[in-house]
């Protein structure tokens, strides 16, 4: 993880936030390549969940909702984690995650393991961030930053189902920021207080809930495989009855083997009719489906929920490699080409040669109409290749002496380092085709 964090910082994927003011624990800002990678993750999710389906619509709901939403959903009363304080080291821990934490005085031990540890009884700590709406400062102005995007979907059920005449089974998908005042954020982006969720609520006739629950676990697992994550580092773990929320009849985590061990990447839950029933009771608006013949029912809900951050970390950990090529070391991100922040680099071999530069500029202009590409003319060619390897750029096109003679370029492949020559005029269609080819991690 340390190596990934340091690469992210060195190459401007991710910076610690507010750094010139001493930072703000576990808060991050995304730099250029980080933004590009996040954009790819979001758009691949949107493509699979909405663009390629007939049974899905998109939504973008507000971050701050009427506080009654969070009363109805149970978040005000119960969206909390158990908190313990250590009277000796003054640190706070999640009581249910002590096995992942370190004692403040003896980091090799767990909190509570050392004779001097003095932990308080666990008490519930609500994870919602409170804020105020408007100029009044009394209780009536209290509101919350959403801790999940899902509730914004449930309260729009009527708009979509009844007004847009969507018939179950159908889904509503949205991406957006969520906020949780986590007790122990950490492990880089894995657990942060501000993150971008990608959630979908799939509304189904009650009798079909089990079938759709199994379907979505499989769909989502395969989607992560399709991003290029190694199969050996992905697994599905079904929650035991004690672990599940009281309303859920089934919850499974798609877990990834992060450097900190197997952890939740995405959750898929069978939420029953809990959410629509709660909002019907609290709002007085019936959230149900009425069949043509007049039969009514409250649909059941299957929810796959994941954050861009957890995918971001999994992709980088999966792709990070250090290797020796010839007598040189290189760091390479073996990212799936479709998620790579930059799809191709365009490099004039001799930056002082005007003709080479001209042709490289022309190729860049042609390619950037369709792809995110990067032009680089600073430093030795070997160094330029290495800079691209480090950010995961799958291909580099080099304009050299031969280009000026026969209008061909060299294409260099990031993982195999193989080089071949292509006609300059065919580069755009070659790249388009290369991006459509199936891809698998080379070491699996
Ligand atoms: P955990 O048990 O790890 O706290 P959770 O079960 O509370 O997670 P959910 O409420 O199911 O998480 O949230 C859905 C998804 O949102 C998770 O699978 C994860 O991808 C993401 N997520 C949740 N909390 C965070 C966080 N603090 N930072 C980054 N991503 C998060």
GROMACS .gro file of C-alpha atoms and ligand atoms in nm:
model
  475
    1UNK     CA    1   0.000   0.000   0.000
    2UNK     CA    2   0.285   0.240   0.086
    3UNK     CA    3   0.427   0.202  -0.265
    4UNK     CA    4   0.091   0.274  -0.425
    5UNK     CA    5   0.043   0.579  -0.201
    6UNK     CA    6   0.384   0.710  -0.292
    7UNK     CA    7   0.330   0.655  -0.666
    8UNK     CA    8  -0.006   0.836  -0.641
    9UNK     CA    9   0.162   1.130  -0.481
   10UNK     CA   10   0.471   1.135  -0.703
   11UNK     CA   11   0.270   1.121  -1.025
   12UNK     CA   12  -0.012   1.346  -0.910
   13UNK     CA   13  -0.297   1.096  -0.886
   14UNK     CA   14  -0.384   1.184  -0.527
   15UNK     CA   15  -0.262   1.449  -0.280
   16UNK     CA   16  -0.328   1.472   0.094
   17UNK     CA   17  -0.588   1.747   0.122
   18UNK     CA   18  -0.523   2.086   0.286
   19UNK     CA   19  -0.158   1.991   0.308
   20UNK     CA   20  -0.022   2.346   0.341
   21UNK     CA   21  -0.237   2.376   0.656
   22UNK     CA   22  -0.119   2.049   0.803
   23UNK     CA   23  -0.380   1.831   0.628
   24UNK     CA   24  -0.714   1.701   0.749
   25UNK     CA   25  -0.689   1.338   0.859
   26UNK     CA   26  -0.757   1.092   0.576
   27UNK     CA   27  -0.893   1.354   0.336
   28UNK     CA   28  -0.755   1.360  -0.017
   29UNK     CA   29  -0.761   1.570  -0.332
   30UNK     CA   30  -0.733   1.414  -0.676
   31UNK     CA   31  -0.480   1.540  -0.926
   32UNK     CA   32  -0.486   1.507  -1.305
   33UNK     CA   33  -0.436   1.130  -1.346
   34UNK     CA   34  -0.655   1.057  -1.043
   35UNK     CA   35  -0.940   1.254  -1.201
   36UNK     CA   36  -0.894   1.067  -1.531
   37UNK     CA   37  -0.896   0.729  -1.356
   38UNK     CA   38  -1.206   0.818  -1.153
   39UNK     CA   39  -1.382   0.936  -1.470
   40UNK     CA   40  -1.310   0.602  -1.638
   41UNK     CA   41  -1.437   0.401  -1.339
   42UNK     CA   42  -1.756   0.608  -1.322
   43UNK     CA   43  -1.826   0.595  -1.693
   44UNK     CA   44  -1.764   0.218  -1.715
   45UNK     CA   45  -2.007   0.167  -1.426
   46UNK     CA   46  -2.265   0.393  -1.590
   47UNK     CA   47  -2.222   0.217  -1.919
   48UNK     CA   48  -2.276  -0.129  -1.770
   49UNK     CA   49  -2.557  -0.026  -1.536
   50UNK     CA   50  -2.754   0.219  -1.752
   51UNK     CA   51  -2.638   0.264  -2.111
   52UNK     CA   52  -2.633  -0.106  -2.202
   53UNK     CA   53  -2.968  -0.192  -2.038
   54UNK     CA   54  -3.337  -0.138  -2.106
   55UNK     CA   55  -3.448  -0.176  -1.744
   56UNK     CA   56  -3.253   0.110  -1.587
   57UNK     CA   57  -3.286   0.486  -1.550
   58UNK     CA   58  -3.043   0.742  -1.414
   59UNK     CA   59  -3.094   0.983  -1.126
   60UNK     CA   60  -2.897   1.262  -0.960
   61UNK     CA   61  -3.057   1.344  -0.626
   62UNK     CA   62  -2.963   1.618  -0.378
   63UNK     CA   63  -2.693   1.573  -0.114
   64UNK     CA   64  -2.897   1.747   0.158
   65UNK     CA   65  -3.246   1.601   0.190
   66UNK     CA   66  -3.538   1.675   0.419
   67UNK     CA   67  -3.416   1.540   0.757
   68UNK     CA   68  -3.734   1.330   0.784
   69UNK     CA   69  -3.582   1.106   0.515
   70UNK     CA   70  -3.312   1.000   0.759
   71UNK     CA   71  -3.565   0.949   1.042
   72UNK     CA   72  -3.766   0.719   0.815
   73UNK     CA   73  -3.465   0.528   0.687
   74UNK     CA   74  -3.346   0.456   1.040
   75UNK     CA   75  -3.019   0.649   1.000
   76UNK     CA   76  -3.090   0.904   1.276
   77UNK     CA   77  -3.158   0.627   1.527
   78UNK     CA   78  -2.920   0.363   1.408
   79UNK     CA   79  -2.653   0.463   1.156
   80UNK     CA   80  -2.377   0.426   1.408
   81UNK     CA   81  -2.068   0.229   1.485
   82UNK     CA   82  -1.963   0.117   1.834
   83UNK     CA   83  -1.689   0.346   1.968
   84UNK     CA   84  -1.435   0.281   2.245
   85UNK     CA   85  -1.184   0.526   2.390
   86UNK     CA   86  -0.852   0.428   2.541
   87UNK     CA   87  -0.798   0.629   2.861
   88UNK     CA   88  -0.424   0.564   2.842
   89UNK     CA   89  -0.330   0.660   2.483
   90UNK     CA   90  -0.638   0.882   2.424
   91UNK     CA   91  -0.710   0.719   2.088
   92UNK     CA   92  -1.055   0.612   1.967
   93UNK     CA   93  -1.134   0.283   1.799
   94UNK     CA   94  -1.424   0.104   1.635
   95UNK     CA   95  -1.513  -0.165   1.887
   96UNK     CA   96  -1.610  -0.408   1.608
   97UNK     CA   97  -1.281  -0.360   1.417
   98UNK     CA   98  -1.027  -0.386   1.702
   99UNK     CA   99  -0.851  -0.669   1.521
  100UNK     CA  100  -0.761  -0.423   1.239
  101UNK     CA  101  -0.639  -0.146   1.478
  102UNK     CA  102  -0.311  -0.077   1.656
  103UNK     CA  103  -0.255   0.014   2.021
  104UNK     CA  104  -0.143   0.379   2.052
  105UNK     CA  105   0.155   0.294   2.273
  106UNK     CA  106   0.254  -0.042   2.126
  107UNK     CA  107   0.160  -0.051   1.759
  108UNK     CA  108   0.251  -0.420   1.734
  109UNK     CA  109  -0.041  -0.499   1.967
  110UNK     CA  110  -0.417  -0.463   1.928
  111UNK     CA  111  -0.602  -0.208   2.144
  112UNK     CA  112  -0.677  -0.376   2.478
  113UNK     CA  113  -0.395  -0.632   2.449
  114UNK     CA  114  -0.135  -0.445   2.652
  115UNK     CA  115  -0.156  -0.438   3.033
  116UNK     CA  116  -0.168  -0.058   3.026
  117UNK     CA  117  -0.458  -0.036   2.780
  118UNK     CA  118  -0.768   0.100   2.950
  119UNK     CA  119  -1.065   0.084   2.712
  120UNK     CA  120  -1.404   0.235   2.793
  121UNK     CA  121  -1.731   0.050   2.739
  122UNK     CA  122  -1.846   0.069   2.376
  123UNK     CA  123  -2.103   0.338   2.298
  124UNK     CA  124  -2.285   0.412   1.974
  125UNK     CA  125  -2.147   0.695   1.760
  126UNK     CA  126  -2.368   0.825   1.477
  127UNK     CA  127  -2.172   0.861   1.154
  128UNK     CA  128  -2.386   1.129   0.991
  129UNK     CA  129  -2.242   1.478   0.947
  130UNK     CA  130  -2.482   1.740   1.077
  131UNK     CA  131  -2.523   2.075   0.911
  132UNK     CA  132  -2.768   2.366   0.915
  133UNK     CA  133  -2.996   2.484   0.638
  134UNK     CA  134  -3.077   2.855   0.616
  135UNK     CA  135  -3.004   3.136   0.859
  136UNK     CA  136  -3.183   2.992   1.165
  137UNK     CA  137  -2.966   2.821   1.424
  138UNK     CA  138  -3.231   2.617   1.606
  139UNK     CA  139  -3.318   2.248   1.596
  140UNK     CA  140  -3.554   2.302   1.303
  141UNK     CA  141  -3.262   2.391   1.079
  142UNK     CA  142  -3.065   2.071   1.147
  143UNK     CA  143  -2.998   1.866   0.836
  144UNK     CA  144  -2.749   1.599   0.732
  145UNK     CA  145  -2.500   1.543   0.454
  146UNK     CA  146  -2.617   1.215   0.297
  147UNK     CA  147  -2.427   0.909   0.424
  148UNK     CA  148  -2.546   0.710   0.119
  149UNK     CA  149  -2.709   0.797  -0.211
  150UNK     CA  150  -2.970   0.520  -0.183
  151UNK     CA  151  -3.232   0.719   0.009
  152UNK     CA  152  -3.241   0.980  -0.269
  153UNK     CA  153  -3.343   0.694  -0.498
  154UNK     CA  154  -3.620   0.555  -0.274
  155UNK     CA  155  -3.788   0.893  -0.231
  156UNK     CA  156  -3.798   0.927  -0.611
  157UNK     CA  157  -3.962   0.587  -0.661
  158UNK     CA  158  -4.300   0.742  -0.737
  159UNK     CA  159  -4.156   0.987  -0.988
  160UNK     CA  160  -3.991   0.711  -1.183
  161UNK     CA  161  -4.232   0.419  -1.143
  162UNK     CA  162  -4.564   0.594  -1.158
  163UNK     CA  163  -4.496   0.901  -1.371
  164UNK     CA  164  -4.247   0.744  -1.610
  165UNK     CA  165  -4.446   0.414  -1.606
  166UNK     CA  166  -4.152   0.192  -1.528
  167UNK     CA  167  -4.273  -0.156  -1.440
  168UNK     CA  168  -4.081  -0.380  -1.199
  169UNK     CA  169  -3.831  -0.523  -1.246
  170UNK     CA  170  -3.649  -0.197  -1.310
  171UNK     CA  171  -3.364  -0.008  -1.153
  172UNK     CA  172  -3.261   0.346  -1.067
  173UNK     CA  173  -2.889   0.417  -1.070
  174UNK     CA  174  -2.691   0.712  -0.944
  175UNK     CA  175  -2.340   0.818  -0.859
  176UNK     CA  176  -2.248   1.095  -0.619
  177UNK     CA  177  -2.068   1.202  -0.305
  178UNK     CA  178  -2.157   1.050   0.031
  179UNK     CA  179  -2.025   1.156   0.370
  180UNK     CA  180  -1.960   0.951   0.682
  181UNK     CA  181  -1.790   1.072   0.996
  182UNK     CA  182  -1.591   0.749   1.020
  183UNK     CA  183  -1.436   0.684   1.363
  184UNK     CA  184  -1.117   0.543   1.215
  185UNK     CA  185  -1.069   0.648   0.854
  186UNK     CA  186  -0.749   0.520   0.700
  187UNK     CA  187  -0.567   0.280   0.471
  188UNK     CA  188  -0.537   0.551   0.209
  189UNK     CA  189  -0.865   0.588   0.014
  190UNK     CA  190  -1.012   0.264   0.146
  191UNK     CA  191  -1.197   0.433   0.431
  192UNK     CA  192  -1.245   0.807   0.392
  193UNK     CA  193  -1.507   1.050   0.522
  194UNK     CA  194  -1.603   1.186   0.180
  195UNK     CA  195  -1.635   0.937  -0.105
  196UNK     CA  196  -1.821   0.885  -0.428
  197UNK     CA  197  -2.075   0.608  -0.425
  198UNK     CA  198  -2.218   0.428  -0.725
  199UNK     CA  199  -2.547   0.275  -0.617
  200UNK     CA  200  -2.838   0.109  -0.791
  201UNK     CA  201  -3.174   0.012  -0.645
  202UNK     CA  202  -3.347  -0.264  -0.839
  203UNK     CA  203  -3.722  -0.289  -0.773
  204UNK     CA  204  -3.872  -0.634  -0.827
  205UNK     CA  205  -4.196  -0.827  -0.762
  206UNK     CA  206  -4.151  -0.985  -0.414
  207UNK     CA  207  -4.157  -1.342  -0.544
  208UNK     CA  208  -3.860  -1.268  -0.773
  209UNK     CA  209  -3.633  -1.111  -0.511
  210UNK     CA  210  -3.412  -1.416  -0.449
  211UNK     CA  211  -3.350  -1.469  -0.819
  212UNK     CA  212  -3.252  -1.107  -0.879
  213UNK     CA  213  -3.031  -1.102  -0.570
  214UNK     CA  214  -2.829  -1.393  -0.712
  215UNK     CA  215  -2.829  -1.229  -1.055
  216UNK     CA  216  -2.683  -0.900  -0.929
  217UNK     CA  217  -2.409  -1.068  -0.725
  218UNK     CA  218  -2.296  -1.246  -1.040
  219UNK     CA  219  -2.326  -0.936  -1.261
  220UNK     CA  220  -2.126  -0.719  -1.026
  221UNK     CA  221  -1.857  -0.983  -0.966
  222UNK     CA  222  -1.810  -1.020  -1.341
  223UNK     CA  223  -1.797  -0.643  -1.386
  224UNK     CA  224  -1.501  -0.620  -1.147
  225UNK     CA  225  -1.330  -0.905  -1.335
  226UNK     CA  226  -1.392  -0.710  -1.656
  227UNK     CA  227  -1.201  -0.414  -1.510
  228UNK     CA  228  -0.900  -0.642  -1.513
  229UNK     CA  229  -0.886  -0.725  -1.141
  230UNK     CA  230  -0.726  -1.063  -1.077
  231UNK     CA  231  -0.975  -1.341  -1.019
  232UNK     CA  232  -0.757  -1.485  -0.741
  233UNK     CA  233  -0.798  -1.160  -0.546
  234UNK     CA  234  -1.179  -1.143  -0.572
  235UNK     CA  235  -1.435  -1.345  -0.381
  236UNK     CA  236  -1.797  -1.329  -0.269
  237UNK     CA  237  -1.867  -1.356   0.103
  238UNK     CA  238  -2.224  -1.404   0.221
  239UNK     CA  239  -2.304  -1.235   0.553
  240UNK     CA  240  -2.419  -1.451   0.840
  241UNK     CA  241  -2.766  -1.380   0.986
  242UNK     CA  242  -2.609  -1.192   1.284
  243UNK     CA  243  -2.409  -0.966   1.055
  244UNK     CA  244  -2.705  -0.859   0.840
  245UNK     CA  245  -2.925  -0.555   0.896
  246UNK     CA  246  -3.256  -0.660   1.054
  247UNK     CA  247  -3.452  -0.588   0.734
  248UNK     CA  248  -3.217  -0.766   0.497
  249UNK     CA  249  -3.285  -1.124   0.394
  250UNK     CA  250  -2.948  -1.157   0.224
  251UNK     CA  251  -2.628  -0.956   0.197
  252UNK     CA  252  -2.309  -1.050   0.018
  253UNK     CA  253  -1.985  -0.862  -0.003
  254UNK     CA  254  -1.771  -0.877  -0.312
  255UNK     CA  255  -1.434  -0.873  -0.140
  256UNK     CA  256  -1.092  -0.786  -0.275
  257UNK     CA  257  -0.761  -0.901  -0.131
  258UNK     CA  258  -0.620  -0.555  -0.047
  259UNK     CA  259  -0.272  -0.529   0.109
  260UNK     CA  260  -0.464  -0.503   0.442
  261UNK     CA  261  -0.638  -0.838   0.379
  262UNK     CA  262  -0.977  -0.941   0.239
  263UNK     CA  263  -1.210  -0.642   0.265
  264UNK     CA  264  -1.543  -0.526   0.126
  265UNK     CA  265  -1.513  -0.381  -0.222
  266UNK     CA  266  -1.886  -0.378  -0.302
  267UNK     CA  267  -2.196  -0.482  -0.109
  268UNK     CA  268  -2.502  -0.646  -0.265
  269UNK     CA  269  -2.811  -0.655  -0.041
  270UNK     CA  270  -3.160  -0.791  -0.064
  271UNK     CA  271  -3.339  -0.514   0.128
  272UNK     CA  272  -3.693  -0.653   0.101
  273UNK     CA  273  -3.967  -0.388   0.114
  274UNK     CA  274  -3.816  -0.208   0.413
  275UNK     CA  275  -3.725   0.123   0.250
  276UNK     CA  276  -4.040   0.179   0.045
  277UNK     CA  277  -4.257   0.078   0.342
  278UNK     CA  278  -4.075   0.313   0.580
  279UNK     CA  279  -4.102   0.608   0.342
  280UNK     CA  280  -4.469   0.530   0.277
  281UNK     CA  281  -4.540   0.535   0.652
  282UNK     CA  282  -4.338   0.848   0.730
  283UNK     CA  283  -4.433   1.058   0.427
  284UNK     CA  284  -4.794   0.950   0.381
  285UNK     CA  285  -4.721   0.895   0.010
  286UNK     CA  286  -4.785   0.540  -0.109
  287UNK     CA  287  -4.474   0.400  -0.274
  288UNK     CA  288  -4.610   0.093  -0.444
  289UNK     CA  289  -4.665  -0.056  -0.786
  290UNK     CA  290  -5.019  -0.080  -0.924
  291UNK     CA  291  -5.072  -0.340  -1.197
  292UNK     CA  292  -5.302  -0.278  -1.494
  293UNK     CA  293  -5.574  -0.489  -1.328
  294UNK     CA  294  -5.551  -0.285  -1.007
  295UNK     CA  295  -5.345  -0.532  -0.801
  296UNK     CA  296  -5.101  -0.342  -0.575
  297UNK     CA  297  -4.776  -0.444  -0.413
  298UNK     CA  298  -4.466  -0.291  -0.259
  299UNK     CA  299  -4.168  -0.401  -0.467
  300UNK     CA  300  -3.866  -0.560  -0.302
  301UNK     CA  301  -3.528  -0.404  -0.358
  302UNK     CA  302  -3.187  -0.542  -0.454
  303UNK     CA  303  -2.900  -0.298  -0.402
  304UNK     CA  304  -2.545  -0.321  -0.535
  305UNK     CA  305  -2.340  -0.037  -0.376
  306UNK     CA  306  -1.974   0.046  -0.424
  307UNK     CA  307  -1.747   0.349  -0.400
  308UNK     CA  308  -1.510   0.473  -0.668
  309UNK     CA  309  -1.243   0.496  -0.398
  310UNK     CA  310  -1.246   0.125  -0.314
  311UNK     CA  311  -1.223   0.036  -0.684
  312UNK     CA  312  -0.946   0.295  -0.733
  313UNK     CA  313  -0.732   0.137  -0.459
  314UNK     CA  314  -0.803  -0.218  -0.580
  315UNK     CA  315  -0.707  -0.130  -0.938
  316UNK     CA  316  -0.382   0.036  -0.837
  317UNK     CA  317  -0.279  -0.242  -0.597
  318UNK     CA  318  -0.362  -0.502  -0.860
  319UNK     CA  319  -0.175  -0.324  -1.137
  320UNK     CA  320   0.139  -0.212  -0.950
  321UNK     CA  321   0.457  -0.395  -1.055
  322UNK     CA  322   0.824  -0.332  -1.011
  323UNK     CA  323   1.054  -0.519  -1.246
  324UNK     CA  324   1.398  -0.514  -1.398
  325UNK     CA  325   1.416  -0.475  -1.775
  326UNK     CA  326   1.770  -0.518  -1.912
  327UNK     CA  327   1.972  -0.354  -1.639
  328UNK     CA  328   1.709  -0.094  -1.547
  329UNK     CA  329   1.431  -0.105  -1.291
  330UNK     CA  330   1.089   0.006  -1.393
  331UNK     CA  331   0.762   0.062  -1.211
  332UNK     CA  332   0.464  -0.018  -1.424
  333UNK     CA  333   0.090   0.000  -1.371
  334UNK     CA  334  -0.052  -0.291  -1.568
  335UNK     CA  335  -0.399  -0.140  -1.588
  336UNK     CA  336  -0.665  -0.265  -1.822
  337UNK     CA  337  -0.643  -0.029  -2.123
  338UNK     CA  338  -1.008   0.078  -2.083
  339UNK     CA  339  -0.944   0.209  -1.729
  340UNK     CA  340  -0.597   0.354  -1.796
  341UNK     CA  341  -0.603   0.733  -1.742
  342UNK     CA  342  -0.410   0.800  -2.065
  343UNK     CA  343  -0.470   0.566  -2.361
  344UNK     CA  344  -0.157   0.649  -2.561
  345UNK     CA  345   0.152   0.866  -2.557
  346UNK     CA  346   0.284   1.046  -2.864
  347UNK     CA  347   0.657   1.096  -2.859
  348UNK     CA  348   0.882   1.267  -3.113
  349UNK     CA  349   1.213   1.078  -3.087
  350UNK     CA  350   1.425   1.391  -3.132
  351UNK     CA  351   1.240   1.692  -2.989
  352UNK     CA  352   1.477   1.933  -3.167
  353UNK     CA  353   1.374   1.797  -3.505
  354UNK     CA  354   1.096   2.025  -3.631
  355UNK     CA  355   0.962   1.777  -3.882
  356UNK     CA  356   0.924   1.507  -3.617
  357UNK     CA  357   0.756   1.752  -3.381
  358UNK     CA  358   0.518   1.865  -3.652
  359UNK     CA  359   0.409   1.512  -3.731
  360UNK     CA  360   0.376   1.426  -3.363
  361UNK     CA  361   0.153   1.732  -3.311
  362UNK     CA  362  -0.062   1.631  -3.606
  363UNK     CA  363  -0.102   1.276  -3.469
  364UNK     CA  364  -0.185   1.412  -3.122
  365UNK     CA  365  -0.451   1.642  -3.268
  366UNK     CA  366  -0.606   1.358  -3.464
  367UNK     CA  367  -0.611   1.115  -3.169
  368UNK     CA  368  -0.734   1.351  -2.901
  369UNK     CA  369  -1.056   1.396  -3.085
  370UNK     CA  370  -1.149   1.045  -2.967
  371UNK     CA  371  -0.906   0.939  -2.691
  372UNK     CA  372  -0.728   1.085  -2.393
  373UNK     CA  373  -0.367   1.097  -2.516
  374UNK     CA  374  -0.053   1.271  -2.394
  375UNK     CA  375   0.220   1.439  -2.596
  376UNK     CA  376   0.563   1.432  -2.433
  377UNK     CA  377   0.885   1.577  -2.573
  378UNK     CA  378   1.090   1.626  -2.260
  379UNK     CA  379   1.399   1.414  -2.190
  380UNK     CA  380   1.547   1.089  -2.318
  381UNK     CA  381   1.304   0.853  -2.493
  382UNK     CA  382   1.371   0.577  -2.237
  383UNK     CA  383   1.276   0.809  -1.957
  384UNK     CA  384   0.963   0.916  -2.136
  385UNK     CA  385   0.857   0.551  -2.179
  386UNK     CA  386   0.914   0.493  -1.810
  387UNK     CA  387   0.703   0.792  -1.713
  388UNK     CA  388   0.419   0.650  -1.919
  389UNK     CA  389   0.468   0.298  -1.774
  390UNK     CA  390   0.431   0.443  -1.427
  391UNK     CA  391   0.089   0.593  -1.500
  392UNK     CA  392  -0.027   0.283  -1.689
  393UNK     CA  393  -0.040   0.419  -2.046
  394UNK     CA  394  -0.086   0.103  -2.258
  395UNK     CA  395   0.077   0.224  -2.583
  396UNK     CA  396   0.330   0.480  -2.701
  397UNK     CA  397   0.363   0.598  -3.061
  398UNK     CA  398   0.707   0.724  -3.149
  399UNK     CA  399   0.781   0.946  -3.447
  400UNK     CA  400   1.139   0.885  -3.563
  401UNK     CA  401   1.371   0.912  -3.866
  402UNK     CA  402   1.194   0.634  -4.043
  403UNK     CA  403   0.860   0.817  -4.010
  404UNK     CA  404   1.000   1.097  -4.221
  405UNK     CA  405   1.101   0.845  -4.488
  406UNK     CA  406   0.806   0.606  -4.505
  407UNK     CA  407   0.519   0.755  -4.297
  408UNK     CA  408   0.523   0.478  -4.036
  409UNK     CA  409   0.551   0.502  -3.657
  410UNK     CA  410   0.669   0.267  -3.384
  411UNK     CA  411   0.408   0.145  -3.140
  412UNK     CA  412   0.545   0.019  -2.809
  413UNK     CA  413   0.333  -0.201  -2.586
  414UNK     CA  414   0.356  -0.132  -2.211
  415UNK     CA  415   0.348  -0.487  -2.071
  416UNK     CA  416   0.538  -0.698  -2.328
  417UNK     CA  417   0.759  -0.405  -2.442
  418UNK     CA  418   0.706  -0.538  -2.795
  419UNK     CA  419   0.749  -0.282  -3.072
  420UNK     CA  420   0.605  -0.286  -3.421
  421UNK     CA  421   0.564  -0.039  -3.704
  422UNK     CA  422   0.232   0.097  -3.825
  423UNK     CA  423   0.136   0.335  -4.103
  424UNK     CA  424   0.086   0.680  -3.955
  425UNK     CA  425  -0.252   0.712  -4.123
  426UNK     CA  426  -0.378   0.390  -3.957
  427UNK     CA  427  -0.288   0.476  -3.596
  428UNK     CA  428  -0.635   0.600  -3.492
  429UNK     CA  429  -0.818   0.291  -3.616
  430UNK     CA  430  -0.542   0.065  -3.476
  431UNK     CA  431  -0.590   0.225  -3.133
  432UNK     CA  432  -0.966   0.198  -3.151
  433UNK     CA  433  -0.936  -0.169  -3.235
  434UNK     CA  434  -0.672  -0.234  -2.966
  435UNK     CA  435  -0.901  -0.083  -2.701
  436UNK     CA  436  -1.177  -0.327  -2.798
  437UNK     CA  437  -0.960  -0.639  -2.763
  438UNK     CA  438  -1.016  -0.866  -2.460
  439UNK     CA  439  -0.755  -0.807  -2.192
  440UNK     CA  440  -0.636  -1.016  -1.899
  441UNK     CA  441  -0.380  -0.949  -1.628
  442UNK     CA  442  -0.057  -1.091  -1.773
  443UNK     CA  443   0.047  -1.270  -1.453
  444UNK     CA  444  -0.267  -1.474  -1.396
  445LIG     P1  445  -1.768  -0.102   0.596
  445LIG     O1  446  -1.823  -0.225   0.666
  445LIG     O2  447  -1.637  -0.125   0.524
  445LIG     O3  448  -1.771   0.022   0.679
  445LIG     P2  449  -2.029  -0.064   0.493
  445LIG     O4  450  -2.084  -0.203   0.497
  445LIG     O5  451  -2.067   0.034   0.596
  445LIG     O6  452  -1.869  -0.071   0.477
  445LIG     P3  453  -2.203   0.018   0.290
  445LIG     O7  454  -2.285   0.101   0.378
  445LIG     O8  455  -2.256  -0.114   0.243
  445LIG     O9  456  -2.059  -0.003   0.353
  445LIG    O10  457  -2.156   0.107   0.167
  445LIG     C1  458  -2.158   0.061   0.034
  445LIG     C2  459  -2.022   0.076  -0.030
  445LIG    O11  460  -1.972   0.209  -0.015
  445LIG     C3  461  -1.912  -0.013   0.030
  445LIG    O12  462  -1.918  -0.141  -0.026
  445LIG     C4  463  -1.787   0.062  -0.011
  445LIG    O13  464  -1.754   0.032  -0.148
  445LIG     C5  465  -1.831   0.206  -0.003
  445LIG     N1  466  -1.790   0.271   0.123
  445LIG     C6  467  -1.857   0.268   0.241
  445LIG     N2  468  -1.792   0.342   0.334
  445LIG     C7  469  -1.683   0.393   0.272
  445LIG     C8  470  -1.576   0.479   0.315
  445LIG     N3  471  -1.572   0.530   0.439
  445LIG     N4  472  -1.478   0.511   0.226
  445LIG     C9  473  -1.483   0.462   0.099
  445LIG     N5  474  -1.580   0.383   0.055
  445LIG    C10  475  -1.680   0.348   0.138
   0.00000   0.00000   0.00000
